[in-house]
Coordinates of C-alpha atoms and ligand atoms in Angstrom, one line a residue:
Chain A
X147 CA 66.6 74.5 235.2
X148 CA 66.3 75.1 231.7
X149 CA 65.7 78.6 229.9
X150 CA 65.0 80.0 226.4
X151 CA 67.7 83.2 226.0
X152 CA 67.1 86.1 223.5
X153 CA 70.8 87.9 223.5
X154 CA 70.6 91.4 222.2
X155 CA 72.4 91.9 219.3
X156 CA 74.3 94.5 221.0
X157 CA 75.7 91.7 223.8
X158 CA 77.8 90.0 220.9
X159 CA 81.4 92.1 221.1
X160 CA 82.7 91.8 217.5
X161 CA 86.5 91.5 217.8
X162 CA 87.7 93.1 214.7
X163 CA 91.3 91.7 215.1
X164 CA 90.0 88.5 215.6
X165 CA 87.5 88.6 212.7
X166 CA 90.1 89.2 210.6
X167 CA 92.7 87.3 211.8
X168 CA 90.6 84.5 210.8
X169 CA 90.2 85.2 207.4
X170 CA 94.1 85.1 207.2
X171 CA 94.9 88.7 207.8
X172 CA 97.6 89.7 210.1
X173 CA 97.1 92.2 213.1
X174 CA 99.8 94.2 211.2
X175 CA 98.5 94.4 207.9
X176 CA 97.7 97.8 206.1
X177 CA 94.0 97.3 204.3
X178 CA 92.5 98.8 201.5
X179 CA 89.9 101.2 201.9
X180 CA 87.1 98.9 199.7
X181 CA 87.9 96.3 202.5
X182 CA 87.3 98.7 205.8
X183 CA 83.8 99.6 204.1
X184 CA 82.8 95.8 203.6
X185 CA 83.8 95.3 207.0
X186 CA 81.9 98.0 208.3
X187 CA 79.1 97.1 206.6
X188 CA 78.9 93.5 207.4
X189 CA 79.3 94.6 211.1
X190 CA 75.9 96.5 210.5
X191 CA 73.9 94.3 208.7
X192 CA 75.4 91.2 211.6
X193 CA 73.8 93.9 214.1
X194 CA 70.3 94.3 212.2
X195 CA 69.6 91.0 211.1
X196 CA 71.1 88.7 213.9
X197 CA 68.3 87.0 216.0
X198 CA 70.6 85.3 218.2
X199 CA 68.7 82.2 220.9
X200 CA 69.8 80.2 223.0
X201 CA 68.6 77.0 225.2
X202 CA 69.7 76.1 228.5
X203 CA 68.9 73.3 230.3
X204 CA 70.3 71.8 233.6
X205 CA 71.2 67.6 233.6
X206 CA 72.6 65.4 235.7
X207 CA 75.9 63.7 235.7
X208 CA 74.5 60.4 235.4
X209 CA 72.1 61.6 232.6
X210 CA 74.8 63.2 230.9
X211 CA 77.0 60.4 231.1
X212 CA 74.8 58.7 228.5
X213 CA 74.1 61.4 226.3
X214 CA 78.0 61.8 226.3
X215 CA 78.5 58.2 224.9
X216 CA 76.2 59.0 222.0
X217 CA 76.8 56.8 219.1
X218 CA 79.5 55.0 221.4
X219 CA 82.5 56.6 218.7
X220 CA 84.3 59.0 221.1
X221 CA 88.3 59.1 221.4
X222 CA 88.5 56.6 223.8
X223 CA 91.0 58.6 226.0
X224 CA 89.5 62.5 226.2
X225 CA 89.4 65.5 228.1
X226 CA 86.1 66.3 228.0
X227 CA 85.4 63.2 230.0
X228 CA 88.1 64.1 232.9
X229 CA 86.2 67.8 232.8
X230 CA 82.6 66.7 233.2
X231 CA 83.2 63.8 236.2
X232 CA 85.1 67.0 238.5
X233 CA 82.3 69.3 237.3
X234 CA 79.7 71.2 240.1
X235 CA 76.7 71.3 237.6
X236 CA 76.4 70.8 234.1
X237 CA 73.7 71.8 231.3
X238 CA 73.2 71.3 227.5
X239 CA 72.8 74.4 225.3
X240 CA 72.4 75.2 221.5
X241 CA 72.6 78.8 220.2
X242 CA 72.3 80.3 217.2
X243 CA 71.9 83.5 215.2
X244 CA 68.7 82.6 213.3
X245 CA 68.1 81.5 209.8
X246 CA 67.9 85.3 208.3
X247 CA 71.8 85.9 208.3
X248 CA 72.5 83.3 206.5
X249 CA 70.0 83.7 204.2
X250 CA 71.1 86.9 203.1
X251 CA 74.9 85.9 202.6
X252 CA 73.5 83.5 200.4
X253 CA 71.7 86.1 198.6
X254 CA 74.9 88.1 198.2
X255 CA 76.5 85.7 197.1
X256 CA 73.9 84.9 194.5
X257 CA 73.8 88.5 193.4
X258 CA 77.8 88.5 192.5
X259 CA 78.5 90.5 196.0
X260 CA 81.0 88.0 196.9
X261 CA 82.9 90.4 199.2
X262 CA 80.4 91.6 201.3
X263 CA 78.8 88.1 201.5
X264 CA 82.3 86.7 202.7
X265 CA 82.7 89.0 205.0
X266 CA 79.0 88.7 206.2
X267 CA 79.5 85.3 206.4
X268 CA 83.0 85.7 208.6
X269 CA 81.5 87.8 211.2
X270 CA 78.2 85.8 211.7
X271 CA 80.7 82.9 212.0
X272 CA 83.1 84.6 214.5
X273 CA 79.4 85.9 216.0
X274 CA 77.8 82.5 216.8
X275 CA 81.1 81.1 218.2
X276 CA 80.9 84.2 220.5
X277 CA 77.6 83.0 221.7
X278 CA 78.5 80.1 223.4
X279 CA 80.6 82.1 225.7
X280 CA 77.9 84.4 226.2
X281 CA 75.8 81.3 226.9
X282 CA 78.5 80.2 229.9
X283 CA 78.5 83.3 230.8
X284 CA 74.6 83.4 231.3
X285 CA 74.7 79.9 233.5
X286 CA 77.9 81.4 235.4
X287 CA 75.8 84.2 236.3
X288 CA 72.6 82.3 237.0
X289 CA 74.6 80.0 239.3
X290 CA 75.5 82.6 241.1
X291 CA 72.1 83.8 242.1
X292 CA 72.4 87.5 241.6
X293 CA 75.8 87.7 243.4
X294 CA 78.7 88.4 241.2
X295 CA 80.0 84.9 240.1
X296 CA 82.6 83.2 242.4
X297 CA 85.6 82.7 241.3
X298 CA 85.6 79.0 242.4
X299 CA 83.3 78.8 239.3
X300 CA 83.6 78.9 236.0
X301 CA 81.6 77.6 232.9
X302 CA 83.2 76.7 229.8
X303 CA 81.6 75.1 226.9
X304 CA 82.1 71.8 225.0
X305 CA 80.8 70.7 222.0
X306 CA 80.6 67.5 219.9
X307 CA 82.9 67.5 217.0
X308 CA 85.5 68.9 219.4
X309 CA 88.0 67.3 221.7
X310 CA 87.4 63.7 221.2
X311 CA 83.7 64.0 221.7
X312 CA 82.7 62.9 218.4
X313 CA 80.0 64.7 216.1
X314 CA 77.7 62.2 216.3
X315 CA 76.8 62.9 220.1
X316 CA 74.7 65.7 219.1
X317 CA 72.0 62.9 217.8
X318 CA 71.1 62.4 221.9
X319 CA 72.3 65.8 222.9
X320 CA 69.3 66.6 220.7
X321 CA 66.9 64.3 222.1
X322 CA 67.7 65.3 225.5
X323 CA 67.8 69.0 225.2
X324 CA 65.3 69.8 221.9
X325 CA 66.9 73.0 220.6
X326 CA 64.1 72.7 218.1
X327 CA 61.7 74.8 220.4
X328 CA 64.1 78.0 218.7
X329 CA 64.5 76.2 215.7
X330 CA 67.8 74.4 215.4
X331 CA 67.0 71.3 213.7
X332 CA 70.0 68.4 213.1
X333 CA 69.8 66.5 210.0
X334 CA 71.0 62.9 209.3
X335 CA 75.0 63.8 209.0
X336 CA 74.7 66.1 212.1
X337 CA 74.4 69.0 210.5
X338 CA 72.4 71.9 212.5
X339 CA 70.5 74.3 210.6
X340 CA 70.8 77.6 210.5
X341 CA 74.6 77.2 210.1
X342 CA 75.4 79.5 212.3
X343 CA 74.5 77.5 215.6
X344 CA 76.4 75.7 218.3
X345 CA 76.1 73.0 220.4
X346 CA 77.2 71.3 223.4
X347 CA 77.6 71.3 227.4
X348 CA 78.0 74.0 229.6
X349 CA 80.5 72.7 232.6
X350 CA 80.8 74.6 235.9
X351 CA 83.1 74.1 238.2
X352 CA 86.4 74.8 239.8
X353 CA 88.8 77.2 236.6
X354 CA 91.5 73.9 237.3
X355 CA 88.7 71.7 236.0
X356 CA 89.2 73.1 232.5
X357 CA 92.6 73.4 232.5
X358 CA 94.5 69.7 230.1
X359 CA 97.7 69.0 228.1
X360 CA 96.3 69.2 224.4
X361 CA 98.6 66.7 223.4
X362 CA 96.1 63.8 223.1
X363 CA 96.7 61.9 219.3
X364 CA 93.2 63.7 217.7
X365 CA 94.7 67.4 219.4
X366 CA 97.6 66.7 216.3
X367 CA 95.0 66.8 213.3
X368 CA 92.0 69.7 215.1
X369 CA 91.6 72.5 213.0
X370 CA 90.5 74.8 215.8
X371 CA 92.9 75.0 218.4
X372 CA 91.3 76.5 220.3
X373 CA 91.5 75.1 223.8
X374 CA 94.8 77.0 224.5
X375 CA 92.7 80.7 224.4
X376 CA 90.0 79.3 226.3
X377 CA 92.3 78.0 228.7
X378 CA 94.3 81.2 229.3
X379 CA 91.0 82.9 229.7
X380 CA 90.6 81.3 233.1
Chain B
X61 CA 98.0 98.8 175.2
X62 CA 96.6 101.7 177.1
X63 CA 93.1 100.5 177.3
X64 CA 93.7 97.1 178.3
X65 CA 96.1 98.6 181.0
X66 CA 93.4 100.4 182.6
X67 CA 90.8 97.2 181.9
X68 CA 93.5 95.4 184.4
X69 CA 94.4 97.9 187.3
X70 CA 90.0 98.4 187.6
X71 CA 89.8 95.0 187.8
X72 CA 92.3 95.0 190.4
X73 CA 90.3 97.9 192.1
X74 CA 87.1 96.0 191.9
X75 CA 85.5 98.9 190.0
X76 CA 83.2 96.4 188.5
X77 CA 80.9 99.2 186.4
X78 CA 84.4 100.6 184.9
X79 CA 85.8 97.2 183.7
X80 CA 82.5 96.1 181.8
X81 CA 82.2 99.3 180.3
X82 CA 86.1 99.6 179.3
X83 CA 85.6 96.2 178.0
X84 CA 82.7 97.5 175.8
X85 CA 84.7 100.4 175.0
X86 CA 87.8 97.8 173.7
X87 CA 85.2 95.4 171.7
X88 CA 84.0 98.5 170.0
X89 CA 87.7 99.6 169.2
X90 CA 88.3 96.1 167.3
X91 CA 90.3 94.9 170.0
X92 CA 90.1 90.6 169.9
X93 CA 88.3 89.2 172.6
X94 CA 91.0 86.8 173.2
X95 CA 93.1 89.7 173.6
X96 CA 91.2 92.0 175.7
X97 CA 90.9 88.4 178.1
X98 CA 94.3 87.6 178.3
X99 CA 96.0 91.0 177.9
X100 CA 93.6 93.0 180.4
X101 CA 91.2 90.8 182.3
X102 CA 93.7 87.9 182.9
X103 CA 96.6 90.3 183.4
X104 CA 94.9 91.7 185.9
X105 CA 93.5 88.8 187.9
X106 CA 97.2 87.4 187.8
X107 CA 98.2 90.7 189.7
X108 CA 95.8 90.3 192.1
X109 CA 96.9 86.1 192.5
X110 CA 100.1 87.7 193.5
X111 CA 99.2 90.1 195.7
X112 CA 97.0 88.1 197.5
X113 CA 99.9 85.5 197.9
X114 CA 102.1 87.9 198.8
X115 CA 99.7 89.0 202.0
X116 CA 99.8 92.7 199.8
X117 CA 95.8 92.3 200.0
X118 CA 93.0 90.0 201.2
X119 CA 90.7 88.4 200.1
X120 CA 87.7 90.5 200.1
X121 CA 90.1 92.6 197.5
X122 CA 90.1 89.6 195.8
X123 CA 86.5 88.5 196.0
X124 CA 85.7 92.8 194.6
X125 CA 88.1 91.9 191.0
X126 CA 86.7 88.4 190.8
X127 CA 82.9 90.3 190.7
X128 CA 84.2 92.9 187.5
X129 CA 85.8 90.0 185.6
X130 CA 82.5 88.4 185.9
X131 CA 81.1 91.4 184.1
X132 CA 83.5 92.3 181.9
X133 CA 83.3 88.4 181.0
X134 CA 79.5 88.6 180.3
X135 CA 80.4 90.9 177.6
X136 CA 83.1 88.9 176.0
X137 CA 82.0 85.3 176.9
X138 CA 79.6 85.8 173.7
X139 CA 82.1 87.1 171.2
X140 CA 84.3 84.1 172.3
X141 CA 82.2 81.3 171.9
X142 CA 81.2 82.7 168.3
X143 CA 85.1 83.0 167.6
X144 CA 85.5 79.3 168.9
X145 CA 87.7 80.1 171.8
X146 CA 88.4 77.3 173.9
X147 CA 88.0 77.9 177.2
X148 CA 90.4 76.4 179.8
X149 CA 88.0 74.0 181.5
X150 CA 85.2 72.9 182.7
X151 CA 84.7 72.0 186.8
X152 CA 81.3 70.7 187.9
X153 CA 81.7 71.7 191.5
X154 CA 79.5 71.7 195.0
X155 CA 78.6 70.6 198.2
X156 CA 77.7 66.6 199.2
X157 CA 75.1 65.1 200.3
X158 CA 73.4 66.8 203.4
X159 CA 76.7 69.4 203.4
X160 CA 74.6 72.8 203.7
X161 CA 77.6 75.1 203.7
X162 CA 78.7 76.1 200.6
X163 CA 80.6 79.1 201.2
X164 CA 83.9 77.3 201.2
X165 CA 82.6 75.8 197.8
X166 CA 81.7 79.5 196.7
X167 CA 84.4 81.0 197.1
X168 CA 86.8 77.8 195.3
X169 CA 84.3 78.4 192.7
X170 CA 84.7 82.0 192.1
X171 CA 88.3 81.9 192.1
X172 CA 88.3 79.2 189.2
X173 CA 85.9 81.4 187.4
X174 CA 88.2 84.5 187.6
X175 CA 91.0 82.0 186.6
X176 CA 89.3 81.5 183.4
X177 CA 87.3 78.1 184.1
X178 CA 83.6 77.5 183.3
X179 CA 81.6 76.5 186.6
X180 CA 78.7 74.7 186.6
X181 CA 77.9 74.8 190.5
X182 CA 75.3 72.0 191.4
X183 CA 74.9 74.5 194.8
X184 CA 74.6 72.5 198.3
X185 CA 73.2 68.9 199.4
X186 CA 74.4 67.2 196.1
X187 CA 73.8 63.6 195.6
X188 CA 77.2 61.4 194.4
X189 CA 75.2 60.3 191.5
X190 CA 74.6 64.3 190.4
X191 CA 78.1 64.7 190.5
X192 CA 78.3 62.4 187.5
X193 CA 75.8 62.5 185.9
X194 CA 76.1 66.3 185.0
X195 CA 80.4 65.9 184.4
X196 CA 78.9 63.8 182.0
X197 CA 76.3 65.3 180.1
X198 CA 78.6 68.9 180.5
X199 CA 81.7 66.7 179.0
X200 CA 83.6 68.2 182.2
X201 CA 87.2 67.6 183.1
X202 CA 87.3 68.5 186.5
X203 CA 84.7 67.5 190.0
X204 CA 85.2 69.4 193.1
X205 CA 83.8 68.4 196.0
X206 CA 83.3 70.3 199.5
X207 CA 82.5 69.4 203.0
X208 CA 81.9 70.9 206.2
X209 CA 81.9 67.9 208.5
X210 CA 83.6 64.6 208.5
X211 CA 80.0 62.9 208.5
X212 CA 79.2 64.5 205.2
X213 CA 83.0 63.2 203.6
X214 CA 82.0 59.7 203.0
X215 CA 79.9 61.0 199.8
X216 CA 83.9 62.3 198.4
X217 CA 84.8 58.4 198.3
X218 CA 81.3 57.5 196.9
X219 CA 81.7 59.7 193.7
X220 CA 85.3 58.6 193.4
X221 CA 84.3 54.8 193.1
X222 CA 81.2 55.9 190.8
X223 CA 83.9 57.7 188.6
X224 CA 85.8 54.4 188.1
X225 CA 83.0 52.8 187.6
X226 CA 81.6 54.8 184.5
X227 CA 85.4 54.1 183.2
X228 CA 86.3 57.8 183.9
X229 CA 88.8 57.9 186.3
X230 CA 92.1 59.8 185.3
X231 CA 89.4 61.5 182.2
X232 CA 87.7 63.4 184.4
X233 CA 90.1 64.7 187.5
X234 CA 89.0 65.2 191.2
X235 CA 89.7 67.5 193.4
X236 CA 87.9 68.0 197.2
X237 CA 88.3 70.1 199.9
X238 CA 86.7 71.8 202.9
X239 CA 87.6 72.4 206.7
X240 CA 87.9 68.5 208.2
X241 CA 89.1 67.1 204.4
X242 CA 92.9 66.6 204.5
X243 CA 95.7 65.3 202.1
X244 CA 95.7 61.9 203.1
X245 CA 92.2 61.4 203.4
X246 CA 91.9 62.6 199.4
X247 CA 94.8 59.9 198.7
X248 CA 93.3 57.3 200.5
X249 CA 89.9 57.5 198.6
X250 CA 91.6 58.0 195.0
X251 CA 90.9 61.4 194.5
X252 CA 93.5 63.4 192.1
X253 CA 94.0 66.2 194.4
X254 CA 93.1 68.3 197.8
X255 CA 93.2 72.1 198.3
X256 CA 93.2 73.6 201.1
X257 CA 92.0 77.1 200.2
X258 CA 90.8 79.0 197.2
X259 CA 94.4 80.1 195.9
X260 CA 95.3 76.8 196.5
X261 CA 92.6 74.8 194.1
X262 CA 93.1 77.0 191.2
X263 CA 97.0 76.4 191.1
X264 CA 96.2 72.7 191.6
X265 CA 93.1 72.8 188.8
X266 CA 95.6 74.4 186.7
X267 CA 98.1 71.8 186.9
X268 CA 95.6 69.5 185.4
X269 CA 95.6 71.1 182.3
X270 CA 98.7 72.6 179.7
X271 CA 100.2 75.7 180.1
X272 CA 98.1 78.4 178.1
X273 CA 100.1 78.9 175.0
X274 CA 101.6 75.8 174.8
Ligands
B12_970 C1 83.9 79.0 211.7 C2 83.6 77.6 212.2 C3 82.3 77.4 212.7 C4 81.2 78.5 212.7 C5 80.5 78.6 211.4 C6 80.3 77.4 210.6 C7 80.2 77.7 209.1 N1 80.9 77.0 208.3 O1 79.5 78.6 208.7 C8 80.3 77.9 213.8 C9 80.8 78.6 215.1 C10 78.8 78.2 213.7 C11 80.6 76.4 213.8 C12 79.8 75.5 214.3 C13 80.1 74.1 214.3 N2 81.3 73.6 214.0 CO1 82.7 74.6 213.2 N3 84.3 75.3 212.5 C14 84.5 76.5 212.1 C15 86.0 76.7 211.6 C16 86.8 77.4 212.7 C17 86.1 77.4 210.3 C18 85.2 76.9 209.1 C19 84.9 78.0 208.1 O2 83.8 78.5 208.0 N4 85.9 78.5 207.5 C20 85.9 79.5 206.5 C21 85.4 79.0 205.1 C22 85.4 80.0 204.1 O3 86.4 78.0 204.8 P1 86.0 76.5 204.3 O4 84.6 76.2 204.3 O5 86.9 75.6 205.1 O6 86.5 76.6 202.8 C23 87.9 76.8 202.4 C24 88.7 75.5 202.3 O7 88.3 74.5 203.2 C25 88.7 75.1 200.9 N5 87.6 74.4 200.3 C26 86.3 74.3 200.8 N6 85.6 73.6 199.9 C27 86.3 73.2 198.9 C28 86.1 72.4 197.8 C29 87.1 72.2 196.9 C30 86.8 71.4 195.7 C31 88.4 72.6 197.2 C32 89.5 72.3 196.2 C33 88.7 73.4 198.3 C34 87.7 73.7 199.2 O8 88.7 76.4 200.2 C35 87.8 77.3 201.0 C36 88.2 78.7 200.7 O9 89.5 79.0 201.3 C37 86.3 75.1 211.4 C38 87.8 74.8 211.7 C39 88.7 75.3 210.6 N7 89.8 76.0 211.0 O10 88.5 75.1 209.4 C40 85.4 74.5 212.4 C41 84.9 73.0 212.2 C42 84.5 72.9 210.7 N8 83.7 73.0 213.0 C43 83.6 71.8 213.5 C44 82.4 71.4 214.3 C45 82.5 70.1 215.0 C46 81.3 72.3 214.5 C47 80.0 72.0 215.2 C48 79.5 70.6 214.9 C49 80.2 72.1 216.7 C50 79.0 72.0 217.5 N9 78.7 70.8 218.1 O11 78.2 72.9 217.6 C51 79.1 73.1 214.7 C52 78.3 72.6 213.4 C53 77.5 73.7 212.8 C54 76.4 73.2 212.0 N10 75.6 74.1 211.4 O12 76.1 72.0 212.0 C55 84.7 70.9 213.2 C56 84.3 69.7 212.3 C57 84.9 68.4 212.7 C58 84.2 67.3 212.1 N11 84.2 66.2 212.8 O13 83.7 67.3 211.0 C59 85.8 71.8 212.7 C60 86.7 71.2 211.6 C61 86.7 72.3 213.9 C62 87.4 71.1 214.5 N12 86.9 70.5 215.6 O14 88.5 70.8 214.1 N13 81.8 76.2 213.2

């Protein structure tokens, strides 16, 4: 299998709690009335200029096994590893919200509109996260073949730079997958362009699959954290 | 002074139009530029430092009074380089090598600029040897340096060793920062400092130099 997806703009919930909780405000907190008209605005302009893609594409276990090792630099004990070998089907995917968003917060940005750009930039990043659920949403529904999805199966996603799989492995994720056919490219240091994209493997299997103790020696030093949501979302 | 009371509480409302043209208003008046700075624009930005610490307000709040100091400041930046006013320093700041994400950067850099720093922002995708090579020819004090991933954060360590090369270390401070850069990884490679966020780096770029005044 493998599948170019357009997702309507309209698909991507924006959780405004969220949103802001990321930018370091608390669910509590009173705001100004400058900020709730930058937010609204940024939610627009997210809505008008997103052209969110994504690639899906069906491997094997043995073939993934190799795209897995990459550069041969992941944590030698991980979870993704565990997670993939108990998995029912697994696929690569790349997402993204298209070059235009990004172009404009840098325009803000150049034309002194810090706020708006910030807060342009904070939803498209909340945004493109977002996708790759909608993404493992799309295979969980696929897999299911028109029936509601069982419950004996659930796709997550995992992506390099994350959990012991180390950045590097999107070099042969790339080569396998091609997410340049709706324009992600990688560049030399890993870096996708547009910014606002994601990579990785879709995993389906049994919800226990997913679940791990995040107390492996890199889960001390992650920035994200964010394994213990996705876990409870099971 | 009334005028330069209500140049700092716009600024802290981000009325942008209202501070330039109050700022106008006080340079027409006779007010020192120096004064109008410290006593209005500064004033005001240091309420807003507070707040912003104090969770009162966010930064998008923030982000609006940084904007109107930028255009009160392209009023008075003329008048005080004519008076010879020293500013408080100079940071040659941006992105590494093949690091396309600069909003972190943007954001450190705004913040310095409300603080009262002159930014020269070399933008995204900067070579080590830039770095240098401008702090030089801009006689800067400070380099900040910004990455994304922890594939880009070698470059950090390159300009560090270039630095001690050109005998400028401890002349010319360093300072990084961006999601995966941490503490120890600035001490290990030599630089002077980390910074976790925005409020952070100008207290820290501030340390670097002597207290205003003194
Ligand atoms: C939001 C986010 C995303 C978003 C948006 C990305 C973007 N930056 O636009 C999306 C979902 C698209 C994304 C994708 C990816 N991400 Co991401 N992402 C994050 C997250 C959660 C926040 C980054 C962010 O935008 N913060 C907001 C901005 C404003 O903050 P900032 O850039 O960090 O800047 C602040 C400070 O760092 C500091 N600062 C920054 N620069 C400087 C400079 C100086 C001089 C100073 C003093 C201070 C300073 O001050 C700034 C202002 O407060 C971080 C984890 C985290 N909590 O930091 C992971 C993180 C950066 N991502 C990570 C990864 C792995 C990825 C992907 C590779 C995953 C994948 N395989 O798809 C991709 C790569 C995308 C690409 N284009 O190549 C890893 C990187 C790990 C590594 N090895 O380098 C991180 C650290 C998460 C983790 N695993 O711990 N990501």
């Amino acid at each position: 299998m493998r599948s170019i997806v357009d997702f309507a703009s309209e698909d991507v919930s924006l959780d405004r709690a969220a949103i802001l909780r990321s930018q370091g405000v608390p669910d509590e907190a009173e705001l100004s009335e400058n900020f709730e008209k930058i937010y609204i605005k940024a939610t627009e302009l997210f809505r008008e200029l997103a052209e969110s893609k994504g690639i899906i594409a069906g491997i094997t276990t043995s073939r993934f096994e190799e795209v897995f090792r990459g550069e041969g630099l992941n944590e030698k004990r991980n979870p993704v590893e565990e997670i993939y070998r108990n998995s029912s089907y697994l696929a690569l995917f790349a997402v993204t919200l298209g070059p235009v968003l990004s172009s404009r917060v840098t325009e803000l940005f150049n034309a002194g509109d810090y706020a708006p750009g910030y807060m342009l930039d904070s939803v498209s990043s909340y945004a493109a996260d977002k996708l790759a659920y909608l993404a493992a949403e799309h295979l969980e529904a696929e897999l299911a073949g028109g029936e509601a999805p069982a419950v004996s199966c659930r796709v997550l996603s995992y992506s390099p730079g994350y959990c012991g799989w180390h950045i590097s492995g999107q070099k042969k994720l790339f080569e396998a997958l091609y997410p340049e056919e709706i324009g992600i490219t990688l560049n030399e240091s890993c870096l996708m362009t547009p910014i606002k994209s994601v990579s990785g493997v879709l995993i389906a299997g049994p919800g226990e699959i997913h679940e791990f103790v995040n107390s492996y020696p890199f889960c001390n030093t992650c920035a994200a954290r964010s394994c213990i949501e996705r876990m409870r979302s099971l | 002074m009334e005028l330069l009371n209500q140049i700092s509480e716009n600024l802290q409302n981000g009325f942008d139009e209202k501070v330039a043209a109050l700022t106008k208003e006080a340079v027409e008046k006779q007010i020192q530029p120096e004064e109008i700075l410290n006593n209005g624009l500064v004033a005001g930005m240091n309420i807003i430092g507070r707040k912003f610490k104090n969770h009162e307000i966010f930064l998008p709040d923030v982000l609006l009074a940084a904007r109107a100091m930028n255009c009160a400041m392209e009023v008075l930046k003329p008048l005080l380089i004519k008076e010879g006013i020293p500013i408080r320093g100079k940071v040659v700041i941006g992105s590494v090598k093949d690091d396309l994400h600069d909003i972190g950067k943007n954001l450190v850099a705004i913040l310095l600029e409300g603080a009262g720093f002159e930014i020269i922002d070399l933008g995204n995708d900067v070579p080590a040897d830039k770095f240098i090579r401008v702090a030089r020819e801009e006689n800067a004090d400070v380099i900040g340096m910004s990455a994304l991933l922890t594939t880009t954060m070698p470059v950090m360590k390159k300009v560090v060793d270039l630095v001690k090369d050109e005998g400028l270390y401890g002349k010319i401070k360093i300072i990084v920062g961006g999601a995966p850069v941490s503490k120890e990884y600035a001490l290990e490679i030599g630089a002077d400092a980390y910074s976790f966020d925005g409020a952070n780096a100008v207290e820290t770029v501030e340390s670097f130099f002597p207290k205003r005044g003194s």
